[in-house]
Structure formats: structure tokens, C-alpha cells
Coordinates of N, CA and C in Angstrom, one line a residue:
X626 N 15.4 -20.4 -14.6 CA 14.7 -20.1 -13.3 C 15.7 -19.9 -12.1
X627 N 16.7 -20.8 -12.4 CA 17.9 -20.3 -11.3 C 18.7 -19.3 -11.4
X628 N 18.6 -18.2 -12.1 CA 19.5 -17.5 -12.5 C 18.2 -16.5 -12.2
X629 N 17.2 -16.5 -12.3 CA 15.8 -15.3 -11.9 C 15.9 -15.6 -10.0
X630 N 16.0 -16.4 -9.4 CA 16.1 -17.1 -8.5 C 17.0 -16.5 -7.4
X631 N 18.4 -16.1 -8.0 CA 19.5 -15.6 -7.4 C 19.2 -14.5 -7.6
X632 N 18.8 -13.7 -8.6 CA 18.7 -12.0 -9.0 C 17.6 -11.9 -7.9
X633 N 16.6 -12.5 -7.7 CA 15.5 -11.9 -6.8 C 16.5 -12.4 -5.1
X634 N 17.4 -13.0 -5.0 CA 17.9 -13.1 -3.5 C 18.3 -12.0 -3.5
X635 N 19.4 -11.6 -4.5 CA 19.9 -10.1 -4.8 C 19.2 -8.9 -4.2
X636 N 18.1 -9.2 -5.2 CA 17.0 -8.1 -4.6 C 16.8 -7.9 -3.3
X637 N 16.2 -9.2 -2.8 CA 15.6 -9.0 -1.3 C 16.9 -8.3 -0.1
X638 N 18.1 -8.5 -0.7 CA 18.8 -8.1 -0.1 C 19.1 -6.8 0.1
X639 N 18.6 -5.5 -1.2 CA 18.7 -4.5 -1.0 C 17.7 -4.1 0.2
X640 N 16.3 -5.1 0.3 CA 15.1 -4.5 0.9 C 15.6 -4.8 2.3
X641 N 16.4 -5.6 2.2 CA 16.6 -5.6 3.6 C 17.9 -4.1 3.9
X642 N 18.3 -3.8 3.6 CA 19.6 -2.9 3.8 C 18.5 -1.7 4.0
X643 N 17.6 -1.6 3.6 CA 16.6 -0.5 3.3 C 16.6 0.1 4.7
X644 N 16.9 1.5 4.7 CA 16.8 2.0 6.3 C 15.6 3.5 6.3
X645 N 14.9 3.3 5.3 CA 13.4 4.3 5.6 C 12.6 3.9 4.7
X646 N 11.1 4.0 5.0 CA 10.2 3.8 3.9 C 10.3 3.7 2.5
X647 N 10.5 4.7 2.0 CA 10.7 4.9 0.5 C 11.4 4.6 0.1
X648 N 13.2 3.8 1.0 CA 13.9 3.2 -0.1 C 13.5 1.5 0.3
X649 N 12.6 1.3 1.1 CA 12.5 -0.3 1.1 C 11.1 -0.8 -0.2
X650 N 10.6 0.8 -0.4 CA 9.3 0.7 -1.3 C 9.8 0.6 -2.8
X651 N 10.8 1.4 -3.0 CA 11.6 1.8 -4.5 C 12.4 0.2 -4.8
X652 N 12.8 -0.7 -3.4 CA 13.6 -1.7 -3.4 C 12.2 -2.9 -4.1
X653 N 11.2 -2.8 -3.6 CA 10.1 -4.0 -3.3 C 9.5 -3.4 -4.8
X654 N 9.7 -2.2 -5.4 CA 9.1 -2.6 -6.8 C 10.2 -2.9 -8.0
X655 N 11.3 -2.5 -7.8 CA 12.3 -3.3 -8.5 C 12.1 -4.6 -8.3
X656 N 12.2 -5.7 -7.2 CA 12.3 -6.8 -7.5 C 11.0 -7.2 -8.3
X657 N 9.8 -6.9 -8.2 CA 8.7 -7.1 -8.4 C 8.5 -7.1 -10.1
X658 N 9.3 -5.8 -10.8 CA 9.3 -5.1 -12.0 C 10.3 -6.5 -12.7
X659 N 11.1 -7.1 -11.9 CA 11.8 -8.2 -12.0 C 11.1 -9.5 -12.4
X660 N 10.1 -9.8 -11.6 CA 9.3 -10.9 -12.1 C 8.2 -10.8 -12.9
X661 N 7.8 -9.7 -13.5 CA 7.0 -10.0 -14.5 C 6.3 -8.0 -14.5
X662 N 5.5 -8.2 -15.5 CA 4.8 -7.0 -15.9 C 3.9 -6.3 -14.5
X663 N 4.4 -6.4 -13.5 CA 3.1 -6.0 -12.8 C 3.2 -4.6 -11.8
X664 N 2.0 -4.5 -11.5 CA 1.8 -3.2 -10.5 C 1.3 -3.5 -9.4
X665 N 1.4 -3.0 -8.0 CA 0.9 -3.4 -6.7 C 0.7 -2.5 -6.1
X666 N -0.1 -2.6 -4.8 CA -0.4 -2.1 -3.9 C -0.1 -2.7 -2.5
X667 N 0.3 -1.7 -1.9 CA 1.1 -2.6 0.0 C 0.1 -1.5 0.3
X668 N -0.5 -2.2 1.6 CA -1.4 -1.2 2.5 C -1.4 -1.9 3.9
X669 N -2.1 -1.3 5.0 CA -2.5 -2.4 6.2 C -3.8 -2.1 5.9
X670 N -4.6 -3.3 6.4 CA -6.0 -3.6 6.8 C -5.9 -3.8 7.9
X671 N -6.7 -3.2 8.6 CA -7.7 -4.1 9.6 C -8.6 -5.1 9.8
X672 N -9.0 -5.8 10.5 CA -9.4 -7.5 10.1 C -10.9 -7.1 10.0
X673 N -11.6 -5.7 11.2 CA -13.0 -6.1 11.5 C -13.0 -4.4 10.8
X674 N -12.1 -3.4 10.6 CA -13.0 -2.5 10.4 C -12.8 -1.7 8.8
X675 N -13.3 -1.5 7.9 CA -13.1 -1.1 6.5 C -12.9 0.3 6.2
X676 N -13.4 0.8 7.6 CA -12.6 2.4 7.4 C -11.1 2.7 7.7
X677 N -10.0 1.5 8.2 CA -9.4 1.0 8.8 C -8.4 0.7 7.7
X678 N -8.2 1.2 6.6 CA -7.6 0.9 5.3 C -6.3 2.1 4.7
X679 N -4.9 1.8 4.8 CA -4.5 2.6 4.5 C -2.6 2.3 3.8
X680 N -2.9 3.7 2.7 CA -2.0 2.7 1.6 C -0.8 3.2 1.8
X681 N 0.6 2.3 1.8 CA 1.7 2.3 2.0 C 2.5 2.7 0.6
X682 N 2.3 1.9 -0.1 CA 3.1 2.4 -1.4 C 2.2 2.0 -2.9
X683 N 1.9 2.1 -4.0 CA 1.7 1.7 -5.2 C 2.2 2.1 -6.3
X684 N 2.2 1.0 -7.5 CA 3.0 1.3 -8.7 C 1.0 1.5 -9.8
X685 N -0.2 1.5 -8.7 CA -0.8 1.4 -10.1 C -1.2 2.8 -10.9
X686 N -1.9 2.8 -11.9 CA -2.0 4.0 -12.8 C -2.5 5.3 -12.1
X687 N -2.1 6.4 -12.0 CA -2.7 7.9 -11.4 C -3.3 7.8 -11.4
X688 N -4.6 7.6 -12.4 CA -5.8 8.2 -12.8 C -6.9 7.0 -12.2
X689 N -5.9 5.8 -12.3 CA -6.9 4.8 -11.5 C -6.7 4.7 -9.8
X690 N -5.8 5.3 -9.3 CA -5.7 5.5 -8.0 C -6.5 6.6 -7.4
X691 N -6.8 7.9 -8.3 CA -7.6 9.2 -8.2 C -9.0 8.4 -8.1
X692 N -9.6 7.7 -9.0 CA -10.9 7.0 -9.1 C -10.9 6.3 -8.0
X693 N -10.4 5.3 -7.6 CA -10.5 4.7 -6.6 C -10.5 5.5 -5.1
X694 N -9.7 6.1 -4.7 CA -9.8 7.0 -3.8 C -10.9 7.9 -3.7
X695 N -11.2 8.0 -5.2 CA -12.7 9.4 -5.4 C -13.9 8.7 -4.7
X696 N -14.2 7.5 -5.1 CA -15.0 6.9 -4.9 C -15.2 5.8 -3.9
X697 N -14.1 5.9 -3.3 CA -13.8 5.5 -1.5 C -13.9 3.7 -1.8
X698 N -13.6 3.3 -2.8 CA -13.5 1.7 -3.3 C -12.9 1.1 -2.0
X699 N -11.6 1.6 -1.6 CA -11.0 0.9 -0.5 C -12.0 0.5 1.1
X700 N -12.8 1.3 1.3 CA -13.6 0.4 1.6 C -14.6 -0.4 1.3
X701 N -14.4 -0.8 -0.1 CA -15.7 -2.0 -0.1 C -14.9 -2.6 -1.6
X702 N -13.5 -2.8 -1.5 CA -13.1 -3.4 -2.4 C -12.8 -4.6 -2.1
X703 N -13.5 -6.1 -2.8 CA -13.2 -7.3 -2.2 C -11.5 -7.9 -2.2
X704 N -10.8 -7.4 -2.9 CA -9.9 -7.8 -3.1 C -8.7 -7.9 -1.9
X705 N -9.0 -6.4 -1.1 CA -8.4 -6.1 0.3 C -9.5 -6.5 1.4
X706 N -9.6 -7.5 1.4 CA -10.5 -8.1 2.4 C -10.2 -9.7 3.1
X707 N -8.7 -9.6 3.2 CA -8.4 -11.1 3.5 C -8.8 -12.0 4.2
X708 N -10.0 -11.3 5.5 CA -10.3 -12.4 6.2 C -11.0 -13.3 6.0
X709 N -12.1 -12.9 4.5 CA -12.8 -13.8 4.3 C -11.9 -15.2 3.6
X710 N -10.8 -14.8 3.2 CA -9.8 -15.9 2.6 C -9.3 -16.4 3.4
X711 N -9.3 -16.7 5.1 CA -8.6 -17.5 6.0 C -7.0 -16.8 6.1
X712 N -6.7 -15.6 5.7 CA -5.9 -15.1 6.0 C -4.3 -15.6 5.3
X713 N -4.8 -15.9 4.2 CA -3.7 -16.6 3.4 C -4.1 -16.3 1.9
X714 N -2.9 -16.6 1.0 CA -2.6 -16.2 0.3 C -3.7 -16.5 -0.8
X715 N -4.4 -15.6 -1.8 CA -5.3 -16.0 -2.5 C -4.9 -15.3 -3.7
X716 N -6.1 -15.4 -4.6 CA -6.0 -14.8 -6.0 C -7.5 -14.3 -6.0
X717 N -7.0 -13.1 -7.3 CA -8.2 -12.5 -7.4 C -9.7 -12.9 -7.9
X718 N -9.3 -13.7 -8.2 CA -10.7 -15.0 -9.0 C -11.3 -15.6 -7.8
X719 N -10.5 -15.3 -6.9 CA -11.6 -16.0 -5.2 C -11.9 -15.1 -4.7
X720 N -11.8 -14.2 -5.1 CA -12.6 -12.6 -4.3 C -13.7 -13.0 -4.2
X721 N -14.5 -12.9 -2.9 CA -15.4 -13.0 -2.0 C -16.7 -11.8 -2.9
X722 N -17.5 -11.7 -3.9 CA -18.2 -10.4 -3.9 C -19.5 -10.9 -3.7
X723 N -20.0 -9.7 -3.1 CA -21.3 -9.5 -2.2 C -22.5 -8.5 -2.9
X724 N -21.6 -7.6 -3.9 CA -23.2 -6.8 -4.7 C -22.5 -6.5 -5.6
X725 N -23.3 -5.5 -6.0 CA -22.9 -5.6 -7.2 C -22.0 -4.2 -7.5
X726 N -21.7 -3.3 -6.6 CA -20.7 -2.5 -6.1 C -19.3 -3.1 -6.4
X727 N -19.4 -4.2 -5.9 CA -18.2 -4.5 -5.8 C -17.5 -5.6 -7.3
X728 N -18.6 -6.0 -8.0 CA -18.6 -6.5 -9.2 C -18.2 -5.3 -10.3
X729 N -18.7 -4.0 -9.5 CA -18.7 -2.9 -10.9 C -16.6 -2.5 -10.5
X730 N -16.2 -2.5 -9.3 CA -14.9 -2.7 -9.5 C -14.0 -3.9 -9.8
X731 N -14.5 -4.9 -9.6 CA -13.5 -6.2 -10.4 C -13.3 -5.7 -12.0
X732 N -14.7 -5.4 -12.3 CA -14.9 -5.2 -14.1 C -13.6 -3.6 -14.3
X733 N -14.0 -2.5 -13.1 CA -13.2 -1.6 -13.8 C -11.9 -2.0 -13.7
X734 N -11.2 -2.5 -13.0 CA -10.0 -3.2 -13.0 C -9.8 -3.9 -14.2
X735 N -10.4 -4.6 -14.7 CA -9.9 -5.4 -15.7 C -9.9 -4.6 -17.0
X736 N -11.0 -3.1 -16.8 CA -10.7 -2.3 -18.0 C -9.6 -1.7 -18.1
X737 N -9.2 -1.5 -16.9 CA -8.1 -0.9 -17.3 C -6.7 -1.6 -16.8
X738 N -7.1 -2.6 -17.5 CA -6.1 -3.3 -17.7 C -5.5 -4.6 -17.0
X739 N -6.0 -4.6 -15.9 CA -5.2 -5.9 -14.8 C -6.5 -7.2 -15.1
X740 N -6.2 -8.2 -15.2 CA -6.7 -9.6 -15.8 C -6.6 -10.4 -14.4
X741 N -5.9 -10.3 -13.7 CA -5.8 -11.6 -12.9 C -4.8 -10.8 -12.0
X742 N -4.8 -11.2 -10.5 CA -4.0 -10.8 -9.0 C -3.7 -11.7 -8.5
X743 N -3.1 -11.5 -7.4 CA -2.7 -12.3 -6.2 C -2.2 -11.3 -5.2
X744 N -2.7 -12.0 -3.7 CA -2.6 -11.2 -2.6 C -2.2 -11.8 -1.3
X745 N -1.2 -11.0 -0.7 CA -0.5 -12.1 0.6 C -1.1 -10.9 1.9
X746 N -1.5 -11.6 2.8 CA -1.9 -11.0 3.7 C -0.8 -11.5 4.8
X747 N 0.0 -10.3 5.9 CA 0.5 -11.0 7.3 C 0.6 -10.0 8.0
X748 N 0.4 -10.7 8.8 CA -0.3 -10.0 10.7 C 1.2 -8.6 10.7
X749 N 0.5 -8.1 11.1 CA 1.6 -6.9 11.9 C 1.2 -6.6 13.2
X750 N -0.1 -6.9 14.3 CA -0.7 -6.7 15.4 C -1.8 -7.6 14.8
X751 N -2.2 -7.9 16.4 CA -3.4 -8.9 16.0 C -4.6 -8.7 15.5
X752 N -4.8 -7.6 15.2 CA -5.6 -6.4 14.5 C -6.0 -6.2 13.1
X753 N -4.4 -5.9 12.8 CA -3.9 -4.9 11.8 C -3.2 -6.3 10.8
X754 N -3.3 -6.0 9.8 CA -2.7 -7.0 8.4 C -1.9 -6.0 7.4
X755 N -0.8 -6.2 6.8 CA -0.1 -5.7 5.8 C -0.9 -6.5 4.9
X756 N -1.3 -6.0 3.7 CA -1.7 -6.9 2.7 C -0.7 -6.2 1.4
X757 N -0.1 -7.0 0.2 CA 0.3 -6.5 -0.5 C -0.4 -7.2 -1.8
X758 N -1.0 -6.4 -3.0 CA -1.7 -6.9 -3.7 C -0.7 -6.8 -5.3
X759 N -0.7 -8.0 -6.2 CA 0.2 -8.0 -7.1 C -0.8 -7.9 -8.3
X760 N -0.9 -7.1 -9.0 CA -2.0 -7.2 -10.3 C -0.9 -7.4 -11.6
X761 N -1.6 -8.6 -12.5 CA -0.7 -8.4 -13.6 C -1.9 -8.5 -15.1
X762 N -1.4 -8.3 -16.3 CA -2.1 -7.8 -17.4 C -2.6 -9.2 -18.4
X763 N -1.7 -10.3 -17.7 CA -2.3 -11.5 -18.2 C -3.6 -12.3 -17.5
X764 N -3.6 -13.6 -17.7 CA -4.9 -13.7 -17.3 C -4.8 -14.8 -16.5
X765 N -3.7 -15.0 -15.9 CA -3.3 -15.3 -14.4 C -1.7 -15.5 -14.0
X766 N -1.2 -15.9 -13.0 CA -0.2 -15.1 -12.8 C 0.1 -16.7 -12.4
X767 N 1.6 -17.3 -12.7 CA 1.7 -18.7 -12.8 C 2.3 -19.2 -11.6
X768 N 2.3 -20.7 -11.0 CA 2.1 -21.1 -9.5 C 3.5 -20.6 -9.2
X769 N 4.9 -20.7 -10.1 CA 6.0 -20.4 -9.1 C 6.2 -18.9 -9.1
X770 N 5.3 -18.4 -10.2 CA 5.9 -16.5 -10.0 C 5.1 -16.5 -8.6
X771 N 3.9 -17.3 -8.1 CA 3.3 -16.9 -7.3 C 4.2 -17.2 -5.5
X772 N 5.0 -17.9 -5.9 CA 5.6 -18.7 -4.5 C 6.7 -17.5 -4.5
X773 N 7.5 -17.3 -5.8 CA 8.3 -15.8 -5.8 C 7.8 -14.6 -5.2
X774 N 6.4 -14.2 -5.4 CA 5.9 -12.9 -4.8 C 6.2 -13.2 -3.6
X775 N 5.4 -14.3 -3.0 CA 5.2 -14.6 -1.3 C 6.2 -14.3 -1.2
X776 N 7.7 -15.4 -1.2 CA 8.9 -14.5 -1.0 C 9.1 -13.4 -0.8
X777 N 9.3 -12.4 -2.0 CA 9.3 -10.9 -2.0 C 8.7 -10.6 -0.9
X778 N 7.3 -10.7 -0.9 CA 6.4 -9.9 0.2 C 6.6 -10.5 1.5
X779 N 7.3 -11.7 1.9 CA 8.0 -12.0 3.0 C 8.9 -11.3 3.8
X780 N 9.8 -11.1 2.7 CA 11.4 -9.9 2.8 C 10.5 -8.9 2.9
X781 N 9.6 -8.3 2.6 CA 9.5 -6.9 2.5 C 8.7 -6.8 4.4
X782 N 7.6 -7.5 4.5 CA 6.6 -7.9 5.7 C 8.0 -7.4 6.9
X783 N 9.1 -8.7 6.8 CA 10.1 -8.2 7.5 C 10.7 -7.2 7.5
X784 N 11.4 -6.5 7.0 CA 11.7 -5.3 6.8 C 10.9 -4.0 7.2
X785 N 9.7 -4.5 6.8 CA 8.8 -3.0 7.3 C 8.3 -3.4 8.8
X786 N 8.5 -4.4 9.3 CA 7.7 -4.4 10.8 C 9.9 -3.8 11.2
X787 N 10.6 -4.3 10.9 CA 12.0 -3.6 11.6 C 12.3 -2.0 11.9
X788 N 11.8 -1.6 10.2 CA 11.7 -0.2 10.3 C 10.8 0.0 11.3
X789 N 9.6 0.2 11.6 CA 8.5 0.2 12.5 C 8.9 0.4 13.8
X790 N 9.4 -0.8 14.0 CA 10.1 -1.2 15.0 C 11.2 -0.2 15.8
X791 N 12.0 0.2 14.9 CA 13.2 1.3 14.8 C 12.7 2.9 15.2
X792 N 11.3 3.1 13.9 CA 10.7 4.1 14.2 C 10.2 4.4 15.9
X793 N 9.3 3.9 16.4 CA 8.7 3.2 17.6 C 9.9 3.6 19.0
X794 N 11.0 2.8 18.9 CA 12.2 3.5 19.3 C 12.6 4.9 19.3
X795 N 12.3 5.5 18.0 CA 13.0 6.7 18.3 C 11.9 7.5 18.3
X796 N 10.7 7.2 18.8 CA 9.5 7.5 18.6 C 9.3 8.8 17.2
X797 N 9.6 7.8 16.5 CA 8.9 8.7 15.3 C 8.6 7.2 14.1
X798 N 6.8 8.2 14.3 CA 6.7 7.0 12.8 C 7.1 6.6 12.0
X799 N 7.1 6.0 10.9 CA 7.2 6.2 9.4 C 5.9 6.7 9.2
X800 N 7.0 7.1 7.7 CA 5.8 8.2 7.1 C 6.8 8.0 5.4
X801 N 6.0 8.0 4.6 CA 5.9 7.8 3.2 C 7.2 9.5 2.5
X802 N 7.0 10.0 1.9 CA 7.9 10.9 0.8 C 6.5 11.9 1.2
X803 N 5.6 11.4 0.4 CA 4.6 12.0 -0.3 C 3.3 12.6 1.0
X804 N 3.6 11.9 2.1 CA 2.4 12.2 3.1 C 3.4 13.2 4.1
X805 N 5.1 13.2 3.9 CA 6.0 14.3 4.5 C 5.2 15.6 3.3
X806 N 5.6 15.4 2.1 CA 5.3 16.7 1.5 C 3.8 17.2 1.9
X807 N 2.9 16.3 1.8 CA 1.5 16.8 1.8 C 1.5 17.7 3.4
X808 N 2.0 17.0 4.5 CA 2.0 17.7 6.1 C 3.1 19.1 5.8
X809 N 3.7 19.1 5.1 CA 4.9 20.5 4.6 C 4.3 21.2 4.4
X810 N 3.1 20.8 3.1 CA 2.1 22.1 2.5 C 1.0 22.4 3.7
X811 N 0.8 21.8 4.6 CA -0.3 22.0 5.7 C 0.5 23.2 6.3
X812 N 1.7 22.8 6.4 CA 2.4 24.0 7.7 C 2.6 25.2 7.0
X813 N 2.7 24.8 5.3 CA 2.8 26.7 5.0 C 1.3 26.7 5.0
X814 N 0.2 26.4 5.5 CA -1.2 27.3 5.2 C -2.0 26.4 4.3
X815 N -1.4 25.6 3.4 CA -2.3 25.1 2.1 C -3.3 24.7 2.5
X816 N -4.3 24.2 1.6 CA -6.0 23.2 2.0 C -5.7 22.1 1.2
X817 N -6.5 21.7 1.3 CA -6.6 20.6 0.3 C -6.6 20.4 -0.9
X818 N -7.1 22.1 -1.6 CA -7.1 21.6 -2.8 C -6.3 22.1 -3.3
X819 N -5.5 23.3 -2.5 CA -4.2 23.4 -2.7 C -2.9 22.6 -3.2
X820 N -3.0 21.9 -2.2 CA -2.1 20.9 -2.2 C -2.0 19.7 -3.2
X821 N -3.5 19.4 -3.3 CA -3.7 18.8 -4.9 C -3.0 19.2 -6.0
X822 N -3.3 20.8 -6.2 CA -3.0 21.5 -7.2 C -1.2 21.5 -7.8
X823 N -1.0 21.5 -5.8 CA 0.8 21.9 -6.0 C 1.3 20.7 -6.5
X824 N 0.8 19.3 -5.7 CA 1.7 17.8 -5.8 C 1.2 17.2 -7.0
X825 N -0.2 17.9 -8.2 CA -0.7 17.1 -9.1 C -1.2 16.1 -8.7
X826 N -1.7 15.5 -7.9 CA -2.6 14.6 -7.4 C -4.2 15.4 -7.0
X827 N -5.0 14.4 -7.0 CA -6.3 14.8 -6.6 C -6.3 15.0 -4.8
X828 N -7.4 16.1 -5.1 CA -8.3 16.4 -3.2 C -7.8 15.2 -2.6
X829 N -9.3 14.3 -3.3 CA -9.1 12.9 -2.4 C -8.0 12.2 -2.2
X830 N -7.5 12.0 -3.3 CA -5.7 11.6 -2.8 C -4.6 12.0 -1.4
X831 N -5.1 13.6 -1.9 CA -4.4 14.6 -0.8 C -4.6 14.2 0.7
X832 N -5.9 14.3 0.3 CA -7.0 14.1 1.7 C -6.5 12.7 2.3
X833 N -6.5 11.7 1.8 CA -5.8 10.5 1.8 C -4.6 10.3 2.8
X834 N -3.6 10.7 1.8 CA -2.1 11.0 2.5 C -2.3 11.3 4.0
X835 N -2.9 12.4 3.9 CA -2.9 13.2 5.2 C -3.8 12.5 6.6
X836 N -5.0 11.8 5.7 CA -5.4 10.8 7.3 C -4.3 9.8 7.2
X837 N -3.6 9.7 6.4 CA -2.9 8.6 7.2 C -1.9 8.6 8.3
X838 N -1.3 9.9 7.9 CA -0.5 11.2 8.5 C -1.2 11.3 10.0
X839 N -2.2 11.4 9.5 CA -2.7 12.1 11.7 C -2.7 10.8 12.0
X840 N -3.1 9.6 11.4 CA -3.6 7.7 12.1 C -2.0 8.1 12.4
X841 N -1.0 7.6 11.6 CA 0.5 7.6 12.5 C 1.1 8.3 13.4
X842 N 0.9 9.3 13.5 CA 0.9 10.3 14.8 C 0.0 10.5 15.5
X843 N -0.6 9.9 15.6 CA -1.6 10.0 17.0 C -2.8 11.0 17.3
X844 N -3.1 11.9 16.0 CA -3.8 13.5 15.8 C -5.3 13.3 15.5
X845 N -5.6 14.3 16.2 CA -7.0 14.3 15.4 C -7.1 15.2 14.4
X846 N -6.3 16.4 13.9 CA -6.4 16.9 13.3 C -5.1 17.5 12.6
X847 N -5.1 18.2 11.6 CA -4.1 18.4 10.4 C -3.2 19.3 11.4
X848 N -3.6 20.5 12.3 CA -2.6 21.3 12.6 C -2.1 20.3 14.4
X849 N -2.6 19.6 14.3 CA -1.8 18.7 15.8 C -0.8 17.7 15.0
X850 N -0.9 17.6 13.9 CA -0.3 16.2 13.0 C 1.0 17.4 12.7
X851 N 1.0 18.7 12.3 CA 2.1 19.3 11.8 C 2.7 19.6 13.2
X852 N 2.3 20.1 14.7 CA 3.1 20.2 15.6 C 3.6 19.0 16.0
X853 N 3.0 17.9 16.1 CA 3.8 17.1 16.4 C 4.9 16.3 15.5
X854 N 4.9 16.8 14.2 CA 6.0 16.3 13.4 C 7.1 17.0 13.1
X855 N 6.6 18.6 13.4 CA 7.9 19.2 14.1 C 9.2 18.6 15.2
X856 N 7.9 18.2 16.5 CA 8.5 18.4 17.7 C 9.3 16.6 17.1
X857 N 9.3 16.1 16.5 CA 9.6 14.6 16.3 C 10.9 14.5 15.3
X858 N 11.0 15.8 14.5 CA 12.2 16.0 13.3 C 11.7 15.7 12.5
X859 N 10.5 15.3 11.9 CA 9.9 14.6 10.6 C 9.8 16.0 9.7
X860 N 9.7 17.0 9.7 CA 9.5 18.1 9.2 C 9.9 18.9 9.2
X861 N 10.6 20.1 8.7 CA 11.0 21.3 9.0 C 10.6 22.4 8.1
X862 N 9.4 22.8 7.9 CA 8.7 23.9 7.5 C 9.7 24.9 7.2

């Protein structure tokens, strides 16, 4: 345990050296891939509103990220819902469910594969919550790997409000790898389902990326989200 103990200080230390999105994201699933079999999801929530849901990085399966997105789960998935948990750290066996919507995704989760979660929620505005959700294949996840995550998702919480922070400064958002390419394919002309087609990901995926793209730039729409990521250096068409 002490010797897993130092390798994850190790880790946290690349996440902190991390100076853009994607390498503090590539840093937070290596340590992660470190403690045990699992796959995650980082997103912010909003506390009161469910349309208000938007994903930062994930290790879970394509095909179950395409379904999920197809079928707009993220808003009415109990699992990303921390306020009913007092805003602290819970597991997925205390998921709050309300119908049976939300029972038909606990079950598809577990078909395909995840048995048991755990989820840290922390403030980023008084609003807004980073939640990072840890899914693993056994059939619960044990109390110190669980004090390890919090860790992890501690270092990482910090690190992404600094980049933020940095961003904000130089007024330019962050923005993910994948939501730069998807705004790239907007400026040569693509659609949606274009873009699907080019990046192998689904419409709704696409579609995805890209509102999250105009929420971080301030846009209401796809061709104000590509001018202004010009005018900001995020892009160069």
C-alpha cells in the first residue's frame, strides 16, 4: 500500500505540471488506470438545472457513450446528480432513482459491464460542480481505493480550476482536443453528420462537443463559436 501510495503522489504530480486540458486529462486517467480496472467520467453539473450537463473527459466504452448521448441519459441520469447526496462523496448503490427511466440505466450500466461506482462532487462556482464519476467491473470498489480516488479527483479539481483560471486570463477557454477538431470541421463547412462521419463518432456526440464549445465561448450559435475562436487563437482553419 505504500509503495501504490508514493506512485499515485508521483502521479498527482504530473497532473499538476499539466499546462492544457488534454494533458491534465491523459495525466488523471493514468493515475486512475493505476488503481484499479476502472473507467470514468469528469463533467460539471449544475446543482438546479439538468440541461446544465457537460462532459470534460471519459475513458467509458464508444458505443456506450454514443447510447447515452443518443438518448440524452445525461439528463436524467441519477448518478450525476449530487445534490440529492449532500454534495459529498457517494457510491452508486445510493443513487437517488425516481422511475423507472432511470432504473432502465442503472441496469444498462451494469450490462455492460460496471457493477459498482463512486462519485466526488466539488464546487467550481456556486452553481456549477465538477463531478468525476469512477465506474469499476467488480462489485464495489474498497474503502481506501475509495479515499485514493478522492485524492486523485482532489489534484485533478485543483488543477483544472488553475488552468481555468489561466484560461480566463488570457481570455481564452479551455476546450478539450476533440471539441477543437469538431469547431475545425464547422469552419471548413461540415454539418453534423459530417463530422460524425469524419471523427467516427456519432451526430449526437458531435452535436455534444460542439454545445459545449458555444457554452465556453459565450455563442449562441456554431458560426459565432468558430469566429470567435479564431479571434482568441484556439483555431486556425
Amino acid at each position: 500500500m505504500i509503495d501504490l501510495f508514493e506512485n499515485i503522489i508521483d502521479l498527482t504530480a504530473e497532473m499538476r505540471q499539466a499546462c492544457e486540458a488534454d494533458s491534465l486529462n491523459h495525466a488523471f486517467r493514468a493515475l486512475l488506470a493505476r488503481l484499479g480496472p476502472f473507467a470514468h467520467a469528469a463533467g460539471t453539473v449544475h446543482k438546479t438545472r439538468p440541461d446544465e450537463r457537460y462532459l470534460i473527459d471519459t475513458t467509458y466504452p464508444a458505443h456506450w457513450m454514443e447510447h447515452y448521448t443518443r438518448n440524452n441519459y445525461q439528463n436524467i441520469d441519477p448518478v450525476i446528480d449530487p445534490v440529492n447526496h449532500g454534495l459529498t462523496p457517494y457510491n452508486w448503490d445510493q443513487a437517488y432513482i425516481r422511475n423507472a427511466d432511470q432504473k432502465k440505466i442503472m441496469n444498462e450500466f451494469r450490462d455492460v459491464g460496471f457493477q459498482s461506482g463512486h462519485a466526488i462532487p466539488l464546487h467550481l462556482t456556486p452553481g456549477m460542480l465538477l463531478l468525476v464519476s469512477v465506474a469499476s467491473p467488480e462489485k464495489e470498489i474498497d474503502f481506501p481505493t475509495q479515499l485514493l480516488i478522492q485524492l486523485s479527483v482532489g489534484q485533478y479539481h485543483t488543477r483544472y480550476c488553475q488552468l481555468a483560471m489561466l484560461s480566463t486570463h488570457d481570455e481564452k477557454p479551455l476546450m478539450t482536443g476533440r471539441e477543437r477538431e469538431c469547431l475545425l470541421w464547422v469552419a471548413q463547412g461540415k454539418d453534423t453528420a459530417e463530422i460524425g462521419s469524419i471523427l467516427s463518432i456519432s451526430d449526437n456526440t458531435a452535436k455534444y462537443h460542439l454545445k459545449n464549445v458555444m457554452q465556453k465561448l459565450g455563442c449562441h450559435n456554431r458560426v459565432q463559436a468558430v469566429v470567435r475562436a479564431i479571434q482568441l487563437g484556439l483555431i486556425h482553419p
